[in-house]
Coordinates of C-alpha atoms and ligand atoms in Angstrom, one line a residue:
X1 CA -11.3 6.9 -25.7
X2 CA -7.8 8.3 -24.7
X3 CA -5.2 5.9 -24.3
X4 CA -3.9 6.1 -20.8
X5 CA -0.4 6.5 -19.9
X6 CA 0.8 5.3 -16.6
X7 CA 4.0 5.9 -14.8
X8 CA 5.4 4.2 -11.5
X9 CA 8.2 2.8 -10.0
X10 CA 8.1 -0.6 -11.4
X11 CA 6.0 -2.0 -14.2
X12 CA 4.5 -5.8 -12.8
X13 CA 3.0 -7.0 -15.8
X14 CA 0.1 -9.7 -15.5
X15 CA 2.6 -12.9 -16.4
X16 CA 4.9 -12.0 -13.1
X17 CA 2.0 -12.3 -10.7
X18 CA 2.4 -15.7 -9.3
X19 CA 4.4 -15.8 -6.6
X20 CA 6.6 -13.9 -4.5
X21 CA 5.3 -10.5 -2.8
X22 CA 3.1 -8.7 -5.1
X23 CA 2.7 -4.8 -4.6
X24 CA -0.4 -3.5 -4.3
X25 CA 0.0 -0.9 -6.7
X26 CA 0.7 -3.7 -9.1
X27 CA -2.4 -5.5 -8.2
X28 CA -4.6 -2.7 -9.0
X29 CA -2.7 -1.2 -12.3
X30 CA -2.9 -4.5 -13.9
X31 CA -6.6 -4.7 -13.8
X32 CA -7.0 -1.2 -14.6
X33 CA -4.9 -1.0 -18.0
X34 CA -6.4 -4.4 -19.0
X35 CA -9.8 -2.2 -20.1
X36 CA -7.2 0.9 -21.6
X37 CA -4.9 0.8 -24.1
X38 CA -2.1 2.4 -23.3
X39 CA 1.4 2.0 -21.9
X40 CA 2.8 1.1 -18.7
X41 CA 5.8 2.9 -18.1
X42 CA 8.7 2.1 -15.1
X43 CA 11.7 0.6 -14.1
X44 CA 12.3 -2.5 -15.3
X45 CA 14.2 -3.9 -11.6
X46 CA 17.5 -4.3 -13.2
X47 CA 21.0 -2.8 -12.8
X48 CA 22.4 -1.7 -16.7
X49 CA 23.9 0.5 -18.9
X50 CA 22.2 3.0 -21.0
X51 CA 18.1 4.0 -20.3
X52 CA 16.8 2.3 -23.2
X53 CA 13.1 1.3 -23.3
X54 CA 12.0 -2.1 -23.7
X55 CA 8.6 -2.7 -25.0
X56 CA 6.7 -6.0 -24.6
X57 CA 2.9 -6.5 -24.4
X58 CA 1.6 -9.3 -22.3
X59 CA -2.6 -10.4 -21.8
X60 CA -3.7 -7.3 -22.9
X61 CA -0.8 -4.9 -21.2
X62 CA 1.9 -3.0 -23.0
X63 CA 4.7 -2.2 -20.6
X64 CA 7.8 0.3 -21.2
X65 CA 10.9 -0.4 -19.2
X66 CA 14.2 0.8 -18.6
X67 CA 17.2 -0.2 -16.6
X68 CA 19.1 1.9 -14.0
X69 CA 22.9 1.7 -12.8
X70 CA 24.1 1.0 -9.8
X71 CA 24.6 4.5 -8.5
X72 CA 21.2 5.4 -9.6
X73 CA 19.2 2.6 -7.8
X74 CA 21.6 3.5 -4.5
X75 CA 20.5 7.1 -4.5
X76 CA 16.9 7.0 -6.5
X77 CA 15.3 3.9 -4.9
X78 CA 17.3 2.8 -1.8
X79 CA 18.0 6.4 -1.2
X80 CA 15.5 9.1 -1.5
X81 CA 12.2 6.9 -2.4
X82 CA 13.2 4.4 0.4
X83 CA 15.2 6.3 3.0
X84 CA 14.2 9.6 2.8
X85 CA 10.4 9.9 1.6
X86 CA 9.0 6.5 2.8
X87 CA 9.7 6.7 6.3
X88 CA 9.1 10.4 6.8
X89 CA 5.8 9.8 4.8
X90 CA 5.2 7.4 7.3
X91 CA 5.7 9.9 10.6
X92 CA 8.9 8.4 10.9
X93 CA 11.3 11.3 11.0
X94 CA 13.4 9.3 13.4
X95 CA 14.2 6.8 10.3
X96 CA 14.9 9.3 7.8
X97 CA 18.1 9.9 6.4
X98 CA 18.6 13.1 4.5
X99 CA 21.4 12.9 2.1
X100 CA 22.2 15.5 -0.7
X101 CA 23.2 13.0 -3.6
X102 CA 19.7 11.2 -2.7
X103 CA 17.9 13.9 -4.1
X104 CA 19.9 14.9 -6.4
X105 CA 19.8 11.1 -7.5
X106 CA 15.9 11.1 -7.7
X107 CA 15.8 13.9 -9.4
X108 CA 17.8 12.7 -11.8
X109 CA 16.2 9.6 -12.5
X110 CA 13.4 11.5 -13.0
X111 CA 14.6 13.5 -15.7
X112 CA 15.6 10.1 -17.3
X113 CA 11.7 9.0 -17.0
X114 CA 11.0 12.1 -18.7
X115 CA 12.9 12.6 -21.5
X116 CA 12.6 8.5 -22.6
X117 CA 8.7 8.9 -21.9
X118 CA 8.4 12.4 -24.0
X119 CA 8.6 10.9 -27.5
X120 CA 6.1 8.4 -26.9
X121 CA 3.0 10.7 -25.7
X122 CA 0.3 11.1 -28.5
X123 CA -1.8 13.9 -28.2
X124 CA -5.1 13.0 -26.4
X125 CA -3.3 10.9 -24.0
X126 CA -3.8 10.8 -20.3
X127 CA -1.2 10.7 -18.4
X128 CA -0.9 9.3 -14.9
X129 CA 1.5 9.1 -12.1
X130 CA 2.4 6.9 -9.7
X131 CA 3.2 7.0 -6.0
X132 CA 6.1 9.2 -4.2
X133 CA 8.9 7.8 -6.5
X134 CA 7.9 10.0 -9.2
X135 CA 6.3 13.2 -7.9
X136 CA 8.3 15.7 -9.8
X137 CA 8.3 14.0 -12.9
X138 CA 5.0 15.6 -13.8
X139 CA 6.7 18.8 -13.9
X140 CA 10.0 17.5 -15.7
X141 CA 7.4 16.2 -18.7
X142 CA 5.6 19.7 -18.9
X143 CA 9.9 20.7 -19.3
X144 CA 9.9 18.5 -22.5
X145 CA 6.6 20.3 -24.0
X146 CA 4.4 18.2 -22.7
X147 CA 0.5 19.4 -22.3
X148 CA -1.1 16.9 -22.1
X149 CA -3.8 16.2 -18.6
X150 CA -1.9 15.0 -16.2
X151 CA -2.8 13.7 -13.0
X152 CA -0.4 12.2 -9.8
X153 CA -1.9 9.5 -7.2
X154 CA 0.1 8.7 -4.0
X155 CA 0.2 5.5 -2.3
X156 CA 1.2 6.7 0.9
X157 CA 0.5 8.8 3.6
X158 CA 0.9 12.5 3.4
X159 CA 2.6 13.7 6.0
X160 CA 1.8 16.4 8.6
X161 CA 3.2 19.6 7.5
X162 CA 5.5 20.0 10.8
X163 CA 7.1 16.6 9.8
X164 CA 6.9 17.3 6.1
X165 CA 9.5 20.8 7.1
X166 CA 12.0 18.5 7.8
X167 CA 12.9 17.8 4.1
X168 CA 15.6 19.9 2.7
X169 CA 13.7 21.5 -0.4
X170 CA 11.0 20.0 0.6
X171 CA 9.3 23.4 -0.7
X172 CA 10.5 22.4 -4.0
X173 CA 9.4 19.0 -4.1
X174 CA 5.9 19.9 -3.2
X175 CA 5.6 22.7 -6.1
X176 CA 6.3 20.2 -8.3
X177 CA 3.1 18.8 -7.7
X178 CA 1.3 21.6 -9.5
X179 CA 2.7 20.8 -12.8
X180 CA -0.3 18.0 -12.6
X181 CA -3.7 18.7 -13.3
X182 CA -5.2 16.4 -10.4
X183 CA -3.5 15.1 -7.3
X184 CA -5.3 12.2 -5.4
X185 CA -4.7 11.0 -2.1
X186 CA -6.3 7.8 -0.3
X187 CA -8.2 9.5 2.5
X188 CA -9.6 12.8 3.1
X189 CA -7.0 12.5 6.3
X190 CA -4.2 12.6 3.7
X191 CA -5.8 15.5 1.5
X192 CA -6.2 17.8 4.6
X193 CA -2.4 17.6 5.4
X194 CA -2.0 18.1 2.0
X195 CA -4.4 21.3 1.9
X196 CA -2.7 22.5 5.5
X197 CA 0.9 22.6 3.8
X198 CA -0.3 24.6 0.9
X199 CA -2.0 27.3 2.6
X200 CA 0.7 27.5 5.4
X201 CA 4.0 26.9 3.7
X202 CA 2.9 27.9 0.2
X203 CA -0.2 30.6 0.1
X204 CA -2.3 28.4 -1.7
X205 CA -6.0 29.8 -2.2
X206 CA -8.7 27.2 -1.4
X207 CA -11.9 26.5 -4.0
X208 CA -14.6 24.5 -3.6
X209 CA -14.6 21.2 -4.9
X210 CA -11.2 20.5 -3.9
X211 CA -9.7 23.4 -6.3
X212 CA -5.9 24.5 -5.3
X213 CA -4.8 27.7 -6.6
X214 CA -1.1 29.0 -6.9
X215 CA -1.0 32.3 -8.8
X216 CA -2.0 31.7 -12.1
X217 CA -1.9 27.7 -11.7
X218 CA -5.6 25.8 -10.6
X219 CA -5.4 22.5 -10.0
X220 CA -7.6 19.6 -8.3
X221 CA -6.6 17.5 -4.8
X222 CA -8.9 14.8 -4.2
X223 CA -9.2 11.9 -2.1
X224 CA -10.1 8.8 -3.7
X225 CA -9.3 5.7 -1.5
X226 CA -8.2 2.7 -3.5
X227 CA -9.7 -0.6 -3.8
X228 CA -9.3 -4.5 -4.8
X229 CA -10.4 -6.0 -7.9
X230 CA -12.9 -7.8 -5.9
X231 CA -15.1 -10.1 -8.3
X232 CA -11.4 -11.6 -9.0
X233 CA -10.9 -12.2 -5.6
X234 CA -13.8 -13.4 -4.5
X235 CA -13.1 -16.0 -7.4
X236 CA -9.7 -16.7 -6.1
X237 CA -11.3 -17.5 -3.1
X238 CA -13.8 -20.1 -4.1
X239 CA -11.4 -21.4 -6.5
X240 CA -9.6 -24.9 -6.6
X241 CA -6.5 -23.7 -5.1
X242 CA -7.9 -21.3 -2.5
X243 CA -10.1 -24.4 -1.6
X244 CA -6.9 -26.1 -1.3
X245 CA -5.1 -23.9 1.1
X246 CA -8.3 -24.2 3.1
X247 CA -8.0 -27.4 3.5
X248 CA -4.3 -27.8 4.5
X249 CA -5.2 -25.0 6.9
X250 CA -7.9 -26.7 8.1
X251 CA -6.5 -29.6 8.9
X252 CA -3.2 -28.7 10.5
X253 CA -5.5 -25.9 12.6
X254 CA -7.2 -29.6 14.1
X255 CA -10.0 -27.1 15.7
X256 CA -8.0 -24.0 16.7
X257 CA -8.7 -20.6 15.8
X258 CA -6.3 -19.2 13.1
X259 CA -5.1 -15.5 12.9
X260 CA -4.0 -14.3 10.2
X261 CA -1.6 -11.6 9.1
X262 CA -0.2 -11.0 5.8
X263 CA 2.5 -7.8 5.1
X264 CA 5.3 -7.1 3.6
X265 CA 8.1 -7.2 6.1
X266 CA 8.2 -3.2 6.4
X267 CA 8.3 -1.4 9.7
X268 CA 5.3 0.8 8.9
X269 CA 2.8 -2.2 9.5
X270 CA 3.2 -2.5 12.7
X271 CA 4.0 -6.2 13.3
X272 CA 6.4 -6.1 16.3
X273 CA 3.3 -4.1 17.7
X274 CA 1.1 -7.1 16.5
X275 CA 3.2 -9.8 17.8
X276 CA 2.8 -7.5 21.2
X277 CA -0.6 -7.3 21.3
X278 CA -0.7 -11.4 20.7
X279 CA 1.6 -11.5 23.2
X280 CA -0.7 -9.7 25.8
X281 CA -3.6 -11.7 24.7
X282 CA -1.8 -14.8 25.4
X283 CA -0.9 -13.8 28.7
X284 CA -4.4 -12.7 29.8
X285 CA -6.2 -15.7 28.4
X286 CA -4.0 -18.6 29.3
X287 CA -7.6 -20.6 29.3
X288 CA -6.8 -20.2 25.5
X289 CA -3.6 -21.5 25.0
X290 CA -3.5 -24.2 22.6
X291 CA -7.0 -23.4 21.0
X292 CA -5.7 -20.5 19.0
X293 CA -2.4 -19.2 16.5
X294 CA -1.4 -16.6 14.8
X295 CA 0.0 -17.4 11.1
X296 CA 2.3 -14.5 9.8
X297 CA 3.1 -14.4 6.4
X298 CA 6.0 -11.5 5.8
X299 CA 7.9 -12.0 2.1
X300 CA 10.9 -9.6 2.8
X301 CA 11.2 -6.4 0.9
X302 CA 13.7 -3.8 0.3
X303 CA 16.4 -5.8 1.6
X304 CA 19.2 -3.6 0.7
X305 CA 18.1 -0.9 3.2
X306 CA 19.6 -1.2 7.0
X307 CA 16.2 -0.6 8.7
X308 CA 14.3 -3.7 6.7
X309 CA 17.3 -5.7 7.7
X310 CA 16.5 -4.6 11.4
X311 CA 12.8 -4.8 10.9
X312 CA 13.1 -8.8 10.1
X313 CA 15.8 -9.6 13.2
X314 CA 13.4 -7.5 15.7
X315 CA 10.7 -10.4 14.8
X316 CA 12.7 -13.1 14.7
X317 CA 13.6 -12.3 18.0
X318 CA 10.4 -12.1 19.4
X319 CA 8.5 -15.2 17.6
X320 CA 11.5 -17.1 19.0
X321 CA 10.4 -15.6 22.5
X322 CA 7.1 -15.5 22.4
X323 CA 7.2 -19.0 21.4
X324 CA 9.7 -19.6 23.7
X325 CA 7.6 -18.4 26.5
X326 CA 4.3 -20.1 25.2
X327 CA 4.6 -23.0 23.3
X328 CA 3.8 -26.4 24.4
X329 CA 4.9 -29.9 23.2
X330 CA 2.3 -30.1 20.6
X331 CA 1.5 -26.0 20.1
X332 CA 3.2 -23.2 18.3
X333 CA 1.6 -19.8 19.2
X334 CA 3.3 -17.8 16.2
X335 CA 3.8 -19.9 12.9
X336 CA 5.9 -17.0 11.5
X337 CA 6.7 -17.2 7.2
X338 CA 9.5 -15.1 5.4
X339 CA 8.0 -15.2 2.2
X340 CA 5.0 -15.1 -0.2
X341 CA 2.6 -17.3 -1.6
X342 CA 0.7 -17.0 -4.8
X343 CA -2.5 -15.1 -4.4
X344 CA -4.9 -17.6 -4.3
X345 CA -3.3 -20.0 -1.7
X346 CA -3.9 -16.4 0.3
X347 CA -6.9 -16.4 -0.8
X348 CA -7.8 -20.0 0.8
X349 CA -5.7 -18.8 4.3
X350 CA -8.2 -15.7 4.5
X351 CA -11.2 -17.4 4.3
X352 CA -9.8 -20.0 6.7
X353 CA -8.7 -17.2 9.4
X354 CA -11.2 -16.7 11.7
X355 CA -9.5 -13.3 12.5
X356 CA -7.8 -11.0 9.7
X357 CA -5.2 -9.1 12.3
X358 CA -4.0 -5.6 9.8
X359 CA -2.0 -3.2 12.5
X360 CA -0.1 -0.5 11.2
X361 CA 1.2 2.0 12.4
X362 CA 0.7 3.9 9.4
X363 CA -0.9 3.0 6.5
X364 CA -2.1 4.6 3.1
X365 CA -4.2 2.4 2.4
X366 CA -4.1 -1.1 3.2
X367 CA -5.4 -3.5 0.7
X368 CA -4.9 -6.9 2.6
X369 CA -7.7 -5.7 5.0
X370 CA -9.8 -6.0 1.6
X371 CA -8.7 -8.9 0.3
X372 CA -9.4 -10.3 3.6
X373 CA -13.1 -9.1 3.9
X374 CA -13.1 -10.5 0.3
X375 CA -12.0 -14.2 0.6
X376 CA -14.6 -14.7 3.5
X377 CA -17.3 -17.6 3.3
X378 CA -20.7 -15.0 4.1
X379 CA -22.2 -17.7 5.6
X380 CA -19.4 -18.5 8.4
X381 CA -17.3 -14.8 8.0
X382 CA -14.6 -14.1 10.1
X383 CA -13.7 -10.5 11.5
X384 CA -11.5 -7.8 10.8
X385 CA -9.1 -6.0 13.5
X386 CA -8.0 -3.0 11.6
X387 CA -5.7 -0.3 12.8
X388 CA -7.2 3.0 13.4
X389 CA -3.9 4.3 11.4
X390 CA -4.6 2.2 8.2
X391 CA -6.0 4.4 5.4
X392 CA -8.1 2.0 5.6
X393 CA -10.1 2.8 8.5
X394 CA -11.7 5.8 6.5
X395 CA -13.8 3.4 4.8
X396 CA -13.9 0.1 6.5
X397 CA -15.5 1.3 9.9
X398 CA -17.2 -1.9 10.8
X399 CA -14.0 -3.5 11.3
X400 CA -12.9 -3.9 15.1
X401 CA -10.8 -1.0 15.1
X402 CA -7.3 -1.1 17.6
X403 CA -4.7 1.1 18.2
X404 CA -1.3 -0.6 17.6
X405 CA 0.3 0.9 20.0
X406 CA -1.6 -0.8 22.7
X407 CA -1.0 -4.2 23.1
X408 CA -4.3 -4.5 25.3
X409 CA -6.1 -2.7 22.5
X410 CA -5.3 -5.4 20.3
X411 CA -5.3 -8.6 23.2
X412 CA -8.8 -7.2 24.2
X413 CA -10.4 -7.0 19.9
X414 CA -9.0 -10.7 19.3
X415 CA -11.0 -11.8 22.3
X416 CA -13.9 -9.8 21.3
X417 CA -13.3 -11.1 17.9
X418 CA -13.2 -14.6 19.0
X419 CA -16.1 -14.0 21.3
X420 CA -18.4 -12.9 18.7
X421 CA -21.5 -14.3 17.9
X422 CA -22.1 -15.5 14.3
X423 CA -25.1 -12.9 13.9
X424 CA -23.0 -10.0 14.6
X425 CA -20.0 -11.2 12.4
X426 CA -22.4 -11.8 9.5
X427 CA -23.4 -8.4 9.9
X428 CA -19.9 -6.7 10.5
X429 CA -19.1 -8.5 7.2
X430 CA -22.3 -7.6 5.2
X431 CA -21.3 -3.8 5.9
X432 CA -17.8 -4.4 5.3
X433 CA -18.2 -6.5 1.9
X434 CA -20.6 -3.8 0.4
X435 CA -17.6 -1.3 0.5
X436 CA -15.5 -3.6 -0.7
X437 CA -17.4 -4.9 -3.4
X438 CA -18.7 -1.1 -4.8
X439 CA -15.5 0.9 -3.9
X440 CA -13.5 -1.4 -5.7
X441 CA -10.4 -1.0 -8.2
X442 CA -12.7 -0.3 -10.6
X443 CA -14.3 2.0 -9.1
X444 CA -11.3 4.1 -7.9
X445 CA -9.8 4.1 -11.3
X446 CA -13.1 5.5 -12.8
X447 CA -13.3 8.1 -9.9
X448 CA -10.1 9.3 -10.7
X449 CA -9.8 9.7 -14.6
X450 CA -12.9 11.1 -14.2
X451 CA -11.5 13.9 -12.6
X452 CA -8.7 14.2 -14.6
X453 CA -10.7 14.6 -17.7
X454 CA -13.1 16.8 -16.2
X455 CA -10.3 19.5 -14.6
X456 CA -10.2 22.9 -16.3
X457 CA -13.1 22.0 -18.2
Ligands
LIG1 C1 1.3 0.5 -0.9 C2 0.8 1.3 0.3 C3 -1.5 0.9 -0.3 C4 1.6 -9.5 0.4 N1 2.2 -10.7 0.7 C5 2.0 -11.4 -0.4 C6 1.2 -10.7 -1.3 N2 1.0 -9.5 -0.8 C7 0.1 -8.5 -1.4 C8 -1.2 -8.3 -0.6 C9 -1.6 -7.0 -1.1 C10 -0.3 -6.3 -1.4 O1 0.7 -7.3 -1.5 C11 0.1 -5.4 -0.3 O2 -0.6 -4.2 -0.4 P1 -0.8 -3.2 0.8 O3 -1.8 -2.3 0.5 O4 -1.1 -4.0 2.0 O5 0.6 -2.6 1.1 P2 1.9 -2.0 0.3 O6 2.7 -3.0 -0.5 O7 2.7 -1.2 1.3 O8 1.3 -0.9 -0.8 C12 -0.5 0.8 0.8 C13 -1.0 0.2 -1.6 O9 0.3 0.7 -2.0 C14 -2.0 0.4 -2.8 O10 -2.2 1.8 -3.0 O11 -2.7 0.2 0.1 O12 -0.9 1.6 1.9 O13 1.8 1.2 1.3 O14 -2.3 -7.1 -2.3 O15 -2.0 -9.4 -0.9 N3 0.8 -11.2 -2.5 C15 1.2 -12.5 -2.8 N4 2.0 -13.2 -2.0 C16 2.4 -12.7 -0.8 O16 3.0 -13.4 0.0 N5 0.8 -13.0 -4.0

């Protein structure tokens, strides 16, 4: 068997898992290298001198990290990865800041990545890439001499191409791309942007079974959405802690209805939309005032970007009027949390939510929405409101789907949601779980090596 190579961002090895706001790109490479050997290669999180790599190997996982200076994590990660590609990645051209030493900071991070990560490739090794930080680096490797397969899976959205013009260079940050063997992308929705900007912007020649052709350069674009380790959550669920967490909910619920939404405080998952459409549904309903609340959980991220700052006073503000505007002597409508908890205590909140409330506005995937339909109790299940905009969606169709841009779209599901009887939830969930549980982590990671091994063959 190869040994597989992987490349992101950061590097979350198993031991830093407890706690604190866990990315789901961590959650799914750590069960994934667990069953490879191989390396783990990112950013170790830290400000230093020099780029030197740092091995250590932890419950089965090697990681390879370096440090960055200042000037590099100002124009590498707060700059180009987080104000330039995430938000117009996300549709939002209106948040993107186009800067020149940006790029020319991510680029040259890159090239760090590269040359450090040459040297340690061994022949047969596969290597695979992570996510939008990193999408020329494929091509700065193949600079060093490097032949090995190489295959790039992003995270996020891909954006229409009449947003994706926008970019300065953007030309030369997608050609990049062809440097790797296979690309992958969470939904078909994602891939067919992808496929519209290479025909349009680029002349790309279409094959069958997903084959891109530039010149003399074939290579593969897939979509292959990602998923939970599931038998791990479902174990977390029925676990002591989760059980736990249940119970505290349980008790301080005293017979209300709990919604629940878990997300890291980012402006692309659509929780001042959320709180909206809560909002609405509080104003419709008042017959169910004090009988139900909605329990956000938001750890902050990215705090040293202007627009995360803005994102976390925007819902202060409203939970404070909302609440305001609501609350009674002995009721809270919004029990609003800035930061995380350990997986399994989320484990034990999902199962006790009797709605799972995911709204982005855009969304490449979405694992929370699984690890919701995961932690329920199939006998008693609760139900899924999923944004029509979550990657998500693609799969996960038995979900109540709402558009977060309507607050009575979302006021009308959670009444629906709380309306429905226990024969159609069980149901909703059955379908639900069965995706879940087959299109799992597992499952995604086999789909996609699969195809990296197989291209050109
Ligand atoms: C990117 C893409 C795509 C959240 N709060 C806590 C906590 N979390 C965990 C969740 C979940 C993960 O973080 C978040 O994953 P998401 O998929 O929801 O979102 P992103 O972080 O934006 O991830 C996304 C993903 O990559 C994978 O490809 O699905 O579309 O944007 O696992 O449970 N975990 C703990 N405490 C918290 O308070 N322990």
């Amino acid at each position: 068997m190869s040994r597989l190579i992987v490349v992101s961002n950061r590097v979350s090895a198993p031991k830093a898992q407890s706690g604190g706001a866990q990315g789901g790109l961590a959650v799914a490479l750590t069960s994934a290298l667990r069953e490879h050997d191989g390396i783990w290669f990112g950013w170790s999180g830290d400000a230093g001198p020099g780029h030197e790599l740092t091995f250590s190997t932890y419950d089965g996982v090697t990681s390879a990290t370096l440090d960055l200076s200042e000037q590099d994590i100002e124009e590498y990660y707060d700059g180009y990865a987080n104000r330039t590609l995430w938000p117009l990645f996300h549709y939002r051209l209106d948040l993107t800041e186009f800067e020149r030493e940006f790029q020319g900071g991510y680029e040259r991070v890159n090239a760090v990545f590269a040359e450090k990560i040459a040297p340690e490739i061994q022949e047969d090794d596969l290597i695979w890439v992570h996510d939008y930080h990193m999408i020329p680096l494929g091509w700065l490797l193949r600079q060093q001499g490097c032949r090995n397969r190489m295959g790039f899976f992003l995270h996020i959205p891909w954006p229409p191409t009449r947003l994706l013009v926008a970019l300065p260079d953007h030309r030369r940050l997608v050609e990049s791309l062809f440097a790797y063997d296979v690309i992958g992308f969470q939904t078909n929705e994602w891939l067919e942007s992808f496929r519209h900007y290479v025909t349009h912007e680029m002349d790309a020649v279409l094959g069958p079974d997903g084959s891109v052709t530039i010149g003399s350069r074939t290579i593969r674009a897939i979509a292959c959405p990602i998923g939970i380790d599931t038998g791990e959550f479902v174990e977390a669920a029925n676990g002591k802690t989760a059980h736990d967490a249940y119970e505290r909910m349980a008790e301080s619920n005293i017979g209300r209805d709990l919604i629940v939404g878990v997300d890291r405080l980012d402006y692309s998952k659509g929780l001042p939309e959320r709180f909206a459409g809560y909002e609405r549904y509080l104003a419709k309903h008042p017959e169910r005032k004090n009988k139900v609340y909605l329990l956000q959980i938001a750890p902050p991220s990215r705090t040293a970007v202007q627009t995360y700052r803005d994102i976390r006073q925007t819902l202060e503000g409203l939970t404070g009027r909302i609440n305001g505007e609501f609350a009674d002597i002995d009721w809270v409508p919004i029990r609003y949390v800035n930061r995380g908890f350990p997986r399994d205590v989320l484990a034990g909140i999902f199962r006790a939510a009797r709605i799972g409330l995911v709204t982005p506005l855009r969304d490449g995937m979405n694992l929370v929405a699984k690890e919701y339909v995961a932690a329920q109790d199939p006998d008693n299940p609760g139900v899924l409101i999923l944004s029509q905009f979550a990657g998500a969606a693609e799969q996960l169709t038995e979900a109540l789907m709402i558009n977060p841009y309507s607050p009575d779209s979302i006021a009308d599901a959670i009444e629906t949601a709380l309306e429905m009887p226990l024969e159609e939830r069980k149901e909703r969930w059955r379908s639900l779980m069965d995706i879940v549980a087959y299109e799992d982590v597992f499952w995604w990671r086999q789909r996609f090596v699969d195809a990296l091994m197989n291209q050109g063959q």
